[in-house]
Coordinates of C-alpha atoms and ligand atoms in Angstrom, one line a residue:
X1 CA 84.1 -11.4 -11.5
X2 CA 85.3 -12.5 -8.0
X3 CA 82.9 -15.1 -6.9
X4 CA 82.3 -17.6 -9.4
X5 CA 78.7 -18.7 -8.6
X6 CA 78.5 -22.9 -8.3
X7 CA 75.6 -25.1 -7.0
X8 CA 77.3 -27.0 -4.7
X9 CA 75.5 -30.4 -3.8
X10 CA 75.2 -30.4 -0.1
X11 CA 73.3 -34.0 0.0
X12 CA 74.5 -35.4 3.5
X13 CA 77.4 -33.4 4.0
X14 CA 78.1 -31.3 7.2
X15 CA 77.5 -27.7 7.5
X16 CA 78.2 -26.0 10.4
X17 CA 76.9 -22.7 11.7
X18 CA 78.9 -21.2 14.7
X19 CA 77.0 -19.1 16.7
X20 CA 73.2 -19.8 17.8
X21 CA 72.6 -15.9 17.4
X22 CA 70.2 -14.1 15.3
X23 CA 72.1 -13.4 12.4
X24 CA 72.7 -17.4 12.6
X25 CA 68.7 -17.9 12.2
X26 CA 68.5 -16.0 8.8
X27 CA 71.7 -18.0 7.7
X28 CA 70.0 -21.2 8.5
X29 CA 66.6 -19.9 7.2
X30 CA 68.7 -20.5 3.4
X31 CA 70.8 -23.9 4.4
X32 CA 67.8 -25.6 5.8
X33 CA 66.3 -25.6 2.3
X34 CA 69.4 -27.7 1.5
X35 CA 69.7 -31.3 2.3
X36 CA 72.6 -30.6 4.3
X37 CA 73.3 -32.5 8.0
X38 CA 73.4 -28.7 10.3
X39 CA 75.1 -28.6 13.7
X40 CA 74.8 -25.4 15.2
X41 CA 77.2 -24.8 18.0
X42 CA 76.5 -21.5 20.5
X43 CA 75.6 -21.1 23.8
X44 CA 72.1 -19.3 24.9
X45 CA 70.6 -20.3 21.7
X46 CA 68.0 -18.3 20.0
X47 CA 64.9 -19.9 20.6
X48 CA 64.1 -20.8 17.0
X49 CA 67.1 -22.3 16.9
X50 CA 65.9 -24.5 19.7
X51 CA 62.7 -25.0 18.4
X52 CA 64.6 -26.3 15.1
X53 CA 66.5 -28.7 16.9
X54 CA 63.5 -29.7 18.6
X55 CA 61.8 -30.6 15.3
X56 CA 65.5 -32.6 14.4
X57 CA 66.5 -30.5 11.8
X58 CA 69.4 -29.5 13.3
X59 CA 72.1 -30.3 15.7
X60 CA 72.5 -27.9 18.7
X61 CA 75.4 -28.5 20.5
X62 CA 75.7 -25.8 23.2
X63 CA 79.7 -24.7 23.6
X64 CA 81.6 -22.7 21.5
X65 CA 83.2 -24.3 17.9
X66 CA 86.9 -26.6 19.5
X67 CA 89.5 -28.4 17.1
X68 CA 88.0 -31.5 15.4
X69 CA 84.6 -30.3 15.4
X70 CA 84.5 -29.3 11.9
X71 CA 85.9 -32.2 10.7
X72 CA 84.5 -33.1 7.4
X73 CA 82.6 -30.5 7.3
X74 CA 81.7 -29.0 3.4
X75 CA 81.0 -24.8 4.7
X76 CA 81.2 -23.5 8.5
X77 CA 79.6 -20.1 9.1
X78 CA 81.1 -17.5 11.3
X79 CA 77.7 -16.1 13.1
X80 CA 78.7 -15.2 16.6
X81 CA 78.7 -11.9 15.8
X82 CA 82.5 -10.9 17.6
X83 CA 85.0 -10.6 15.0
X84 CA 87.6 -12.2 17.6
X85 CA 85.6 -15.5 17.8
X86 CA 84.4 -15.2 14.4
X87 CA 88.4 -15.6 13.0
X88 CA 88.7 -18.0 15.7
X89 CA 86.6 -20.1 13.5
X90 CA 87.8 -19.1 10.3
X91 CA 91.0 -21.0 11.5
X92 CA 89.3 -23.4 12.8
X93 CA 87.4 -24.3 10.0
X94 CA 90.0 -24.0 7.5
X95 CA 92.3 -26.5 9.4
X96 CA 89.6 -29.0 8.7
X97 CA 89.7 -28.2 4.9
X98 CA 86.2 -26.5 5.3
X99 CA 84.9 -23.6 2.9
X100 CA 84.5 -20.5 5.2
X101 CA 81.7 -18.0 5.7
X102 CA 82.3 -15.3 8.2
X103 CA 78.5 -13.3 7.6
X104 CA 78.6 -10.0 6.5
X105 CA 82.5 -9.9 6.2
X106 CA 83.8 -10.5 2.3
X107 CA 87.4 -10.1 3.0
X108 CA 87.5 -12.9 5.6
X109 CA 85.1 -15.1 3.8
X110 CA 86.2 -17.9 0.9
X111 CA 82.3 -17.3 -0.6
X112 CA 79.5 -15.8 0.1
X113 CA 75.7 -17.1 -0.2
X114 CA 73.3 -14.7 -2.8
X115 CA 70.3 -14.3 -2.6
X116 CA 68.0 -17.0 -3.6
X117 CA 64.5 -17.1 -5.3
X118 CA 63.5 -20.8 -4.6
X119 CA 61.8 -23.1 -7.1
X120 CA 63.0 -26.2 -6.1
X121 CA 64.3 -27.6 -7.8
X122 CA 64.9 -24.5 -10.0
X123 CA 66.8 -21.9 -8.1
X124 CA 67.8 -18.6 -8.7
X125 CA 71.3 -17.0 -7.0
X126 CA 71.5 -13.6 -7.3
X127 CA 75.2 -11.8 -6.0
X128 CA 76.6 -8.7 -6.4
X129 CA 80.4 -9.4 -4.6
X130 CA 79.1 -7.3 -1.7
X131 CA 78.3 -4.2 -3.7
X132 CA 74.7 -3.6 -4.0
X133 CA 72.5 -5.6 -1.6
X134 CA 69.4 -3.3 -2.3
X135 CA 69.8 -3.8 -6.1
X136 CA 70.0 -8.3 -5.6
X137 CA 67.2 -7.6 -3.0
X138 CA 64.9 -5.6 -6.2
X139 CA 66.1 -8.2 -8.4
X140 CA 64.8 -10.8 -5.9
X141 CA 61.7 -9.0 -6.0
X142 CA 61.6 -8.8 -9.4
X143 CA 62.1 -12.5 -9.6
X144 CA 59.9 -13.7 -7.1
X145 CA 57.0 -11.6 -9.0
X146 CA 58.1 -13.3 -12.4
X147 CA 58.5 -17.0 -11.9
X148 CA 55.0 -18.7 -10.8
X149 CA 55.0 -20.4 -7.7
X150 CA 54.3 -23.7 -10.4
X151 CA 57.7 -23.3 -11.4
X152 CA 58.9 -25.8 -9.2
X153 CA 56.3 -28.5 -10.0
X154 CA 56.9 -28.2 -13.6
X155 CA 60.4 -28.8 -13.0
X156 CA 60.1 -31.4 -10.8
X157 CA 57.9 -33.6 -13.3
X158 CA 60.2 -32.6 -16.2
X159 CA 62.6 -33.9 -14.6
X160 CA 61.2 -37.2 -14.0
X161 CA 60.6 -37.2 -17.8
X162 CA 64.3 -36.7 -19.0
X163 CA 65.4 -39.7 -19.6
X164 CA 62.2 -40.4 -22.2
X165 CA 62.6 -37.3 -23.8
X166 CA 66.1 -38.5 -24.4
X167 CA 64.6 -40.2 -27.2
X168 CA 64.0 -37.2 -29.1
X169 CA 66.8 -36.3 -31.2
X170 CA 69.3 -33.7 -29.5
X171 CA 68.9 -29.7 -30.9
X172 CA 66.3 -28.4 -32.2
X173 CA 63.5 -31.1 -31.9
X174 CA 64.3 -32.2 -28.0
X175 CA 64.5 -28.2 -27.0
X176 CA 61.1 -27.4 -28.8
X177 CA 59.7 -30.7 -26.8
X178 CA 60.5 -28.8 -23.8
X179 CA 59.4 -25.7 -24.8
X180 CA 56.0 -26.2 -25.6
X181 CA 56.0 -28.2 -22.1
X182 CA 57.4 -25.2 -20.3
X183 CA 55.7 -22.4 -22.0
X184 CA 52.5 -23.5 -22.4
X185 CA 51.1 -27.0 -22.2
X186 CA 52.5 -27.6 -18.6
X187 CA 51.5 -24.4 -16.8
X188 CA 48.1 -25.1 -19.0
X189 CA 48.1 -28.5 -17.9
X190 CA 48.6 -27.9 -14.1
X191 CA 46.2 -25.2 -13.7
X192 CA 43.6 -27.1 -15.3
X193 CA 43.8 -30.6 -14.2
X194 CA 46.5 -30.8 -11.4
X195 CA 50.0 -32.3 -11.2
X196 CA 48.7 -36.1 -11.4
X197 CA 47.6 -34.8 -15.4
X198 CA 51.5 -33.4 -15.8
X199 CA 52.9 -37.2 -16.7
X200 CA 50.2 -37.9 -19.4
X201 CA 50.6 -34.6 -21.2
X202 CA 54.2 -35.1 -21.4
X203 CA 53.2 -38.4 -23.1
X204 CA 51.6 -36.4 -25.2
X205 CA 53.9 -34.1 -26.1
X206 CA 56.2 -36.5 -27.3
X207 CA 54.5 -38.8 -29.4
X208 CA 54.1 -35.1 -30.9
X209 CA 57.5 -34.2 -31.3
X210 CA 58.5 -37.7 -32.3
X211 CA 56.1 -37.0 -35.8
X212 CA 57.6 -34.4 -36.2
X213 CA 61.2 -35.0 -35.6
X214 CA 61.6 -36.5 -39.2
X215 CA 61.0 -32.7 -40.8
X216 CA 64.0 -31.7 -42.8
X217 CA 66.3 -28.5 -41.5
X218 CA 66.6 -25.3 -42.9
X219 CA 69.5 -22.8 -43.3
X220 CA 69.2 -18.8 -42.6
X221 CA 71.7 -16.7 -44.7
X222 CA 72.2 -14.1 -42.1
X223 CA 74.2 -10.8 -42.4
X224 CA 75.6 -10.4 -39.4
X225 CA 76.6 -7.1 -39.9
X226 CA 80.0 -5.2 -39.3
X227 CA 81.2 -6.3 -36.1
X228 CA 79.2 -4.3 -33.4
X229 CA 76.4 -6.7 -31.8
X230 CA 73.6 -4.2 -31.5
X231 CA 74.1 -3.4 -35.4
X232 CA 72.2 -7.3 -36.1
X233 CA 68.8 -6.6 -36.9
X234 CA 66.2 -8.2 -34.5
X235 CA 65.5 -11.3 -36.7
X236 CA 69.2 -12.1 -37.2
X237 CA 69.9 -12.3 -33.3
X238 CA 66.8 -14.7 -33.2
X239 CA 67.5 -17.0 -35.9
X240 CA 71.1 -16.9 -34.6
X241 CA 69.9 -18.1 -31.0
X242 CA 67.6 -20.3 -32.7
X243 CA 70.2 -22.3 -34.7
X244 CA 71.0 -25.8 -33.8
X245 CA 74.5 -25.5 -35.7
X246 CA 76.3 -22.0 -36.5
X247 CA 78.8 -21.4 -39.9
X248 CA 80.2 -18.4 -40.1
X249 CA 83.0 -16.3 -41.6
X250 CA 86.3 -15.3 -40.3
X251 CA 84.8 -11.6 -39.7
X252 CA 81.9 -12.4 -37.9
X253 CA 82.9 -11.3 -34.9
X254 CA 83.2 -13.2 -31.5
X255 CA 80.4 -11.0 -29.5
X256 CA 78.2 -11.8 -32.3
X257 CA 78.9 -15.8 -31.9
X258 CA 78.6 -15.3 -28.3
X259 CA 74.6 -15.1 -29.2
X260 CA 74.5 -18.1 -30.2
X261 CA 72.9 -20.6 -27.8
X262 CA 75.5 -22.7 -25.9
X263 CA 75.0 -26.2 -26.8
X264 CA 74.7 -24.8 -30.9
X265 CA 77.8 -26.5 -32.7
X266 CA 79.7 -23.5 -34.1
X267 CA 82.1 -24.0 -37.1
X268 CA 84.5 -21.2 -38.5
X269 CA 84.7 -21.7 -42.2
X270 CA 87.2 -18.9 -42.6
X271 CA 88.8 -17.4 -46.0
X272 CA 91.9 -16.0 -44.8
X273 CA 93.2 -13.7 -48.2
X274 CA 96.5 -15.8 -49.4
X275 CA 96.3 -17.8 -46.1
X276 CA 94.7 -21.0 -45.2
X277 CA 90.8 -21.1 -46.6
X278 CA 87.7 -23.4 -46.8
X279 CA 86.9 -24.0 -50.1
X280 CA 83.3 -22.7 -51.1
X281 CA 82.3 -26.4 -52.6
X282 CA 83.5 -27.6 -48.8
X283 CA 81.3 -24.6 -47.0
X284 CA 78.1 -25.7 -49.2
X285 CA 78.5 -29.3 -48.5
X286 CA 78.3 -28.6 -45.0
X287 CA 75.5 -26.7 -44.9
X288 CA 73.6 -29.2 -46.9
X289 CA 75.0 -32.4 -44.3
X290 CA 73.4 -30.4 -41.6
X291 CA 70.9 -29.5 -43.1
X292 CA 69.6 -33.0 -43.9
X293 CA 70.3 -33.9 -40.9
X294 CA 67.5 -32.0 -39.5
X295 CA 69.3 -29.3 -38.5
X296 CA 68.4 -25.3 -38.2
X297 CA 71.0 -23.9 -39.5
X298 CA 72.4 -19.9 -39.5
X299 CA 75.0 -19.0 -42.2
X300 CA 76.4 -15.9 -40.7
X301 CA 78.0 -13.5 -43.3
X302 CA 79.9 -10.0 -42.2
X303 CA 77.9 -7.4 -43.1
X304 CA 75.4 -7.9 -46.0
X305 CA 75.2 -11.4 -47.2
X306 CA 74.6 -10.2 -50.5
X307 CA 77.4 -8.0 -50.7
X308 CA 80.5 -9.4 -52.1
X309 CA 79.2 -12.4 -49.8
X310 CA 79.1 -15.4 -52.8
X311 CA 75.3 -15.8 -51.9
X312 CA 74.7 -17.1 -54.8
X313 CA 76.9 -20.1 -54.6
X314 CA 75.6 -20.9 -51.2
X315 CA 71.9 -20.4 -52.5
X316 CA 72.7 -22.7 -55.9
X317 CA 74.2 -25.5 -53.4
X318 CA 70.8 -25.5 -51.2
X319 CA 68.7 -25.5 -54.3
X320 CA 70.1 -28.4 -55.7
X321 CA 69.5 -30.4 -52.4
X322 CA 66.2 -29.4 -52.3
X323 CA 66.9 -27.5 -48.9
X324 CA 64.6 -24.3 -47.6
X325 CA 66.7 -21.3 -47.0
X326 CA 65.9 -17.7 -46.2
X327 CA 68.1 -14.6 -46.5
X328 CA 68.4 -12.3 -43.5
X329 CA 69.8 -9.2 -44.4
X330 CA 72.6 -7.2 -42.9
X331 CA 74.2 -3.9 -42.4
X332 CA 77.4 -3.8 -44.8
X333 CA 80.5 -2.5 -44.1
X334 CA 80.2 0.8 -45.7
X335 CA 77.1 1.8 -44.5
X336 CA 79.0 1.0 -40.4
X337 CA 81.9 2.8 -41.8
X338 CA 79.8 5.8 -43.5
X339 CA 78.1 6.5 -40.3
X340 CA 81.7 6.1 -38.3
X341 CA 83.0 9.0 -40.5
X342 CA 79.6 10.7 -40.2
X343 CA 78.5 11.5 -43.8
X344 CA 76.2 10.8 -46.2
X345 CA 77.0 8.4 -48.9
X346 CA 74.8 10.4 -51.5
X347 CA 74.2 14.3 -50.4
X348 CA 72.3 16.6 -53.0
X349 CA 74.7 18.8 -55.2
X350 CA 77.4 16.2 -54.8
X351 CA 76.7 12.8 -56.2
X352 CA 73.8 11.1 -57.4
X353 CA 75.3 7.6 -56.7
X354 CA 77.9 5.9 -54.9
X355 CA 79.7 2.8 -56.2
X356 CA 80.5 -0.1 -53.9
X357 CA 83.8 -1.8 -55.5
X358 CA 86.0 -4.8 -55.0
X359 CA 89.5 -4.7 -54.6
X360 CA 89.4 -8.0 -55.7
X361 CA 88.2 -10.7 -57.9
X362 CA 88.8 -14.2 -59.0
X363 CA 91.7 -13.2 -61.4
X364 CA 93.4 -11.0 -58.9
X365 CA 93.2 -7.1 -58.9
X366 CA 89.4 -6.2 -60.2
X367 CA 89.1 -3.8 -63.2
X368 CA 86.5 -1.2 -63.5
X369 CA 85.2 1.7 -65.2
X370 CA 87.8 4.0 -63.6
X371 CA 86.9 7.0 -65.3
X372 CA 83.2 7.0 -63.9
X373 CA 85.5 7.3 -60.4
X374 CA 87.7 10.2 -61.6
X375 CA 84.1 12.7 -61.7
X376 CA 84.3 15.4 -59.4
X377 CA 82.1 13.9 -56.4
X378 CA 82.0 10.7 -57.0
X379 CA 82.3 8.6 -54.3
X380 CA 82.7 4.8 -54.2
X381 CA 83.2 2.4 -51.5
X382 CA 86.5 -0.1 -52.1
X383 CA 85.8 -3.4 -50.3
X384 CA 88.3 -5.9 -50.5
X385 CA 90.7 -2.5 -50.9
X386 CA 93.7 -2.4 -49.1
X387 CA 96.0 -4.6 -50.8
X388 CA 95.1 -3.4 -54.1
X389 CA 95.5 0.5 -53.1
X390 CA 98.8 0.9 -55.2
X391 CA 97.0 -0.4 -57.9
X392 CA 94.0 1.4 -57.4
X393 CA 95.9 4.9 -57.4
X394 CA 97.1 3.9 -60.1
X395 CA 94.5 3.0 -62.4
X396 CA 92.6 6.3 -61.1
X397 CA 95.5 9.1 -62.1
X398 CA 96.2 7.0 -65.5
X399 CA 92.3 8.2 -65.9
X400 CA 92.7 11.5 -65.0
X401 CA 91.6 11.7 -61.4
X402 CA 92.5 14.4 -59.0
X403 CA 95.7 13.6 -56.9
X404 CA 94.1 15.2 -54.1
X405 CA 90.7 13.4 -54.6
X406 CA 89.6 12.7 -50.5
X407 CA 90.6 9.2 -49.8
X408 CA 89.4 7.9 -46.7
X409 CA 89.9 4.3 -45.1
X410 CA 87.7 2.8 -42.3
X411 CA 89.3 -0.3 -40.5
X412 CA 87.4 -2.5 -38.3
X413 CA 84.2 -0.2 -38.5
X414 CA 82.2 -0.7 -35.8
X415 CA 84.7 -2.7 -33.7
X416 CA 86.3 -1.5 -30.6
X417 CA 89.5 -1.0 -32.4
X418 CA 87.7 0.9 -35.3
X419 CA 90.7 3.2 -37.4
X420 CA 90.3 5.8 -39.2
X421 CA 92.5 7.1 -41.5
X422 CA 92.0 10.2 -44.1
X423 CA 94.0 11.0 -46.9
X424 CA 94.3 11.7 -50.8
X425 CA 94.8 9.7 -53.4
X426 CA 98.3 10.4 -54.2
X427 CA 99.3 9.4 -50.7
X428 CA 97.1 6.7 -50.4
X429 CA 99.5 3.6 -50.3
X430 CA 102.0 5.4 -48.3
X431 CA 99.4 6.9 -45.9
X432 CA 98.0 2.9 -45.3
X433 CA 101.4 1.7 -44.6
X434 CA 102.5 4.2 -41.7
X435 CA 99.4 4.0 -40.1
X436 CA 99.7 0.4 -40.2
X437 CA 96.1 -0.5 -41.9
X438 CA 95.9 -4.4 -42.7
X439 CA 91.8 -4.9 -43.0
X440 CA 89.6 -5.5 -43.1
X441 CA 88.8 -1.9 -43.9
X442 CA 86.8 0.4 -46.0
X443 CA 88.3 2.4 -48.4
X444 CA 85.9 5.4 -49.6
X445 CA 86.8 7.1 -52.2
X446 CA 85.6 10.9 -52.3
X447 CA 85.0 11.2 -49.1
X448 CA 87.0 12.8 -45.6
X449 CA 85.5 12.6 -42.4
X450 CA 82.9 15.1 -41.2
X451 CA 85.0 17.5 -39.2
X452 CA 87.3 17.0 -42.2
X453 CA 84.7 17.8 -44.7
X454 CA 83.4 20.5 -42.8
X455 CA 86.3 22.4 -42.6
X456 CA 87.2 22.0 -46.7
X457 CA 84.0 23.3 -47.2
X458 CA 84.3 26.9 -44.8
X459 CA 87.7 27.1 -46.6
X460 CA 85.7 27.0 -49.8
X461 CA 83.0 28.7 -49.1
X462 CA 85.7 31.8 -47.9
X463 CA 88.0 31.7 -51.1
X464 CA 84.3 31.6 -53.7
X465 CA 83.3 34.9 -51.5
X466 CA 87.4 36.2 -51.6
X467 CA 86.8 34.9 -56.0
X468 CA 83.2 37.0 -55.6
X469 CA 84.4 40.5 -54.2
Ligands
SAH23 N1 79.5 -9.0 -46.9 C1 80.4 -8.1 -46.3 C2 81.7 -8.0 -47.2 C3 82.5 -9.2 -47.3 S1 84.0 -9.0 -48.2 C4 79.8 -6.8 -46.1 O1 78.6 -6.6 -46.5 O2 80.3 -6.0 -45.4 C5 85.1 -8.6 -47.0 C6 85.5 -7.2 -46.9 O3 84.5 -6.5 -46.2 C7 86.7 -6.8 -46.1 O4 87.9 -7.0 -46.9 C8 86.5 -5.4 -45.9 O5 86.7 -4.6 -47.0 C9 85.0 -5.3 -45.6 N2 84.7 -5.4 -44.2 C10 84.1 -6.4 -43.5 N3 84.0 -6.1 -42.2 C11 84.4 -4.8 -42.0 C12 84.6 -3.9 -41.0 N4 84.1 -4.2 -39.8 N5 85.1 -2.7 -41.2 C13 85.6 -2.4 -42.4 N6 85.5 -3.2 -43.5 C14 84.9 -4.4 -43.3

């Protein structure tokens, strides 16, 4: 992004158009709307420029732009149509510490006005750095068929009413206030009854809210899936933008937080393995401060919060407080990584289950029923896995497994810098090493890659028909 779009008060200050031409009129057509003090300067005026300056809403002073005029000046437009004069101005301008506009030249210009759907006081800028002006013209359109003419009324009257709906408690309560304005009372209200009606409704609509404002808050135990924001499911992205305050995990990843409504206060309460952590007592007691507070609360969890997530700790803490929760669920890491590596985490003929391990538990490196892994086909999912791969290998050979059992590890499934890495089991530590795998990652155990898979299988599939003839 170039152009950084601002709204730029323009109460009282000086804007200057040079050049009383046509393209002038359509610039003025846009700073008219603004409170701005306009002197046009151009000789043989356009006659609605005249007429305008007739009416005193302009200044029309007929000779070109000279030193000093621009003085104080916020924005001068270069309009006169001749690129000689029009950097004339430019210079001009600038010498007076002026923003410059030279119309329908980007390169010469310091900014450049968008199109505008006006609401007043609502107003919608619509640029595209010069690119596209038939696509901000159809989104102008497409605008200008959307938001009712009563936009602007509505606003206007909200606005009045600010400073008592500053009595509402901030979040949740005060943005609900305005929605039920916005969305439906108001536009009800006004249709109905007029804009004299708008005030009293308002009234209304607080000594609502105010009632209700003591209710207690809620938390939402969200999976927030793998990393990729179009892998939340449809009720996790609403609750998320819902949410007054937002806790989440180290992994939840930043496009996912960037979902979250702006104003939403958004606290990391990361686990680091062997670095600095939150304690889970400390996680819970913040929920439940919020929480009583009023708050609406979304717990964001990687992946599946039920999946080596300590829901239950979380939903013990909320039940003893006495505080409503709801779990949303989420896509877990192996299932992103599974469908990164394109197979099937049970196929017919193969295996009837698939295991989803951790690497890890509260007394260090996890034990498990290692010889269930060591079956030809089965195939398990190691979370938590990378750190305990040594160990891992290990366990599996002592029970017999396959050295060349299909290893296969998944890191940052789902992300932009997704890695995959195939291997066996005998080189598995080594194999993570070189190709520099830290986590958080998948390891799947049984399992190559499609292509990989694929191609075993033809090789197979020859040396049973070689075994056959
Ligand atoms: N509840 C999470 C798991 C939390 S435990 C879930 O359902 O996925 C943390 C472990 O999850 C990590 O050590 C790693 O093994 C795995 N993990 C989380 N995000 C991942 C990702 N994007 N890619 C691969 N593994 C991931």
């Amino acid at each position: 992004m170039r152009h950084f779009p601002i709204f730029c008060d323009l109460r009282a200050r000086r804007v200057i158009v040079c050049g009383a031409t046509e393209t002038a009129v359509a610039k003025l057509r846009l700073i008219l709307k603004t409170e701005a003090r306009v002197t046009v300067f151009g000789d043989d005026p356009h006659e609605q420029i005249v007429r305008w300056a007739g009416e005193d809403q302009l200044t029309l002073i007929q000779r070109p732009l000279e030193r000093g005029d621009a003085l104080c000046a916020a924005l001068v437009y270069g309009a006169t149509e001749d690129p000689v004069e029009d950097a004339r101005i430019a210079e001009l301008g600038r010498a007076c510490g002026a923003l410059v506009n030279i119309v329908d030249n980007l390169e010469d210009s310091d900014f450049i006005t968008p199109a505008i759907v006006d609401r007043d006081p609502v107003t919608v800028a619509i640029g595209t750095e010069g690119a596209a002006p038939v696509l901000a013209r159809r989104i102008k359109a497409m605008n200008e068929e959307n938001l009712s003419g009563d936009l602007g009324t509505l606003a206007r009257i909200g606005q009045s009413f600010r400073h008592r709906a500053e009595t509402l408690p901030m979040g949740r309560v005060r943005r609900a206030f305005w929605s039920r304005y916005y969305d439906d009372v108001g536009p009800r209200v006004l249709a109905e009854h007029g804009e004299v009606a708008l005030v009293g409704a308002l009234e209304t609509l607080l000594d609502d809210a105010v009632n209700k404002s003591s209710e207690p808050g809620r938390v939402a135990l969200i999976g927030a899936g793998p990393g990729d924001p179009e892998l939340l499911t449809l009720k996790a992205r609403r609750m998320l933008h819902e949410a007054d305050v937002v806790i989440h995990d180290r992994l939840v990843a930043p496009s996912v937080l960037e979902l979250a409504r702006r104003e939403a206060i958004v606290i990391e309460v990361g686990k680091t393995p062997n670095g600095e952590s939150w304690k889970q007592d400390d996680i819970n007691a913040l929920m439940v401060e919020h929480a009583s507070g009023g708050a609406h609360i979304a717990r964001l969890k990687s992946g599946d919060p039920g999946m080596f997530g300590r829901l239950d700790e979380e939903m013990d803490a909320l039940d003893a407080a006495g505080i409503a929760f709801e779990i949303i669920p989420g896509i877990t890491s192996a299932m992103a990584a599974a469908a990164s590596i394109k197979v099937s985490l049970t196929r017919r003929g193969r295996n009837k289950s698939v295991q989803f391990i951790t690497g890890h538990d509260v007394k260090g490196f996890a034990e498990h029923d290692w010889r269930s892994l060591t079956i030809p086909g089965a195939t398990a999912a190691f979370y938590m896995g990378v750190r305990a791969a040594r160990f891992v290998q290990g366990r599996m050979l002592m029970h017999g497994a396959d050295p060349d059992t299909p290893v296969t590890a998944v890191e940052n499934a789902s992300r932009p810098d997704q890695k995959i890495v195939s291997t066996t089991l005998e080189a598995l530590p080594d194999t993570l090493k070189s190709a520099g795998i830290t986590g958080p990652a998948i390891l799947f155990i049984g399992l190559s890659p499609r292509e990989a898979m694929d191609a075993a299988e033809t090789l197979s599939a020859q040396t049973n028909l070689q075994e056959a003839l």
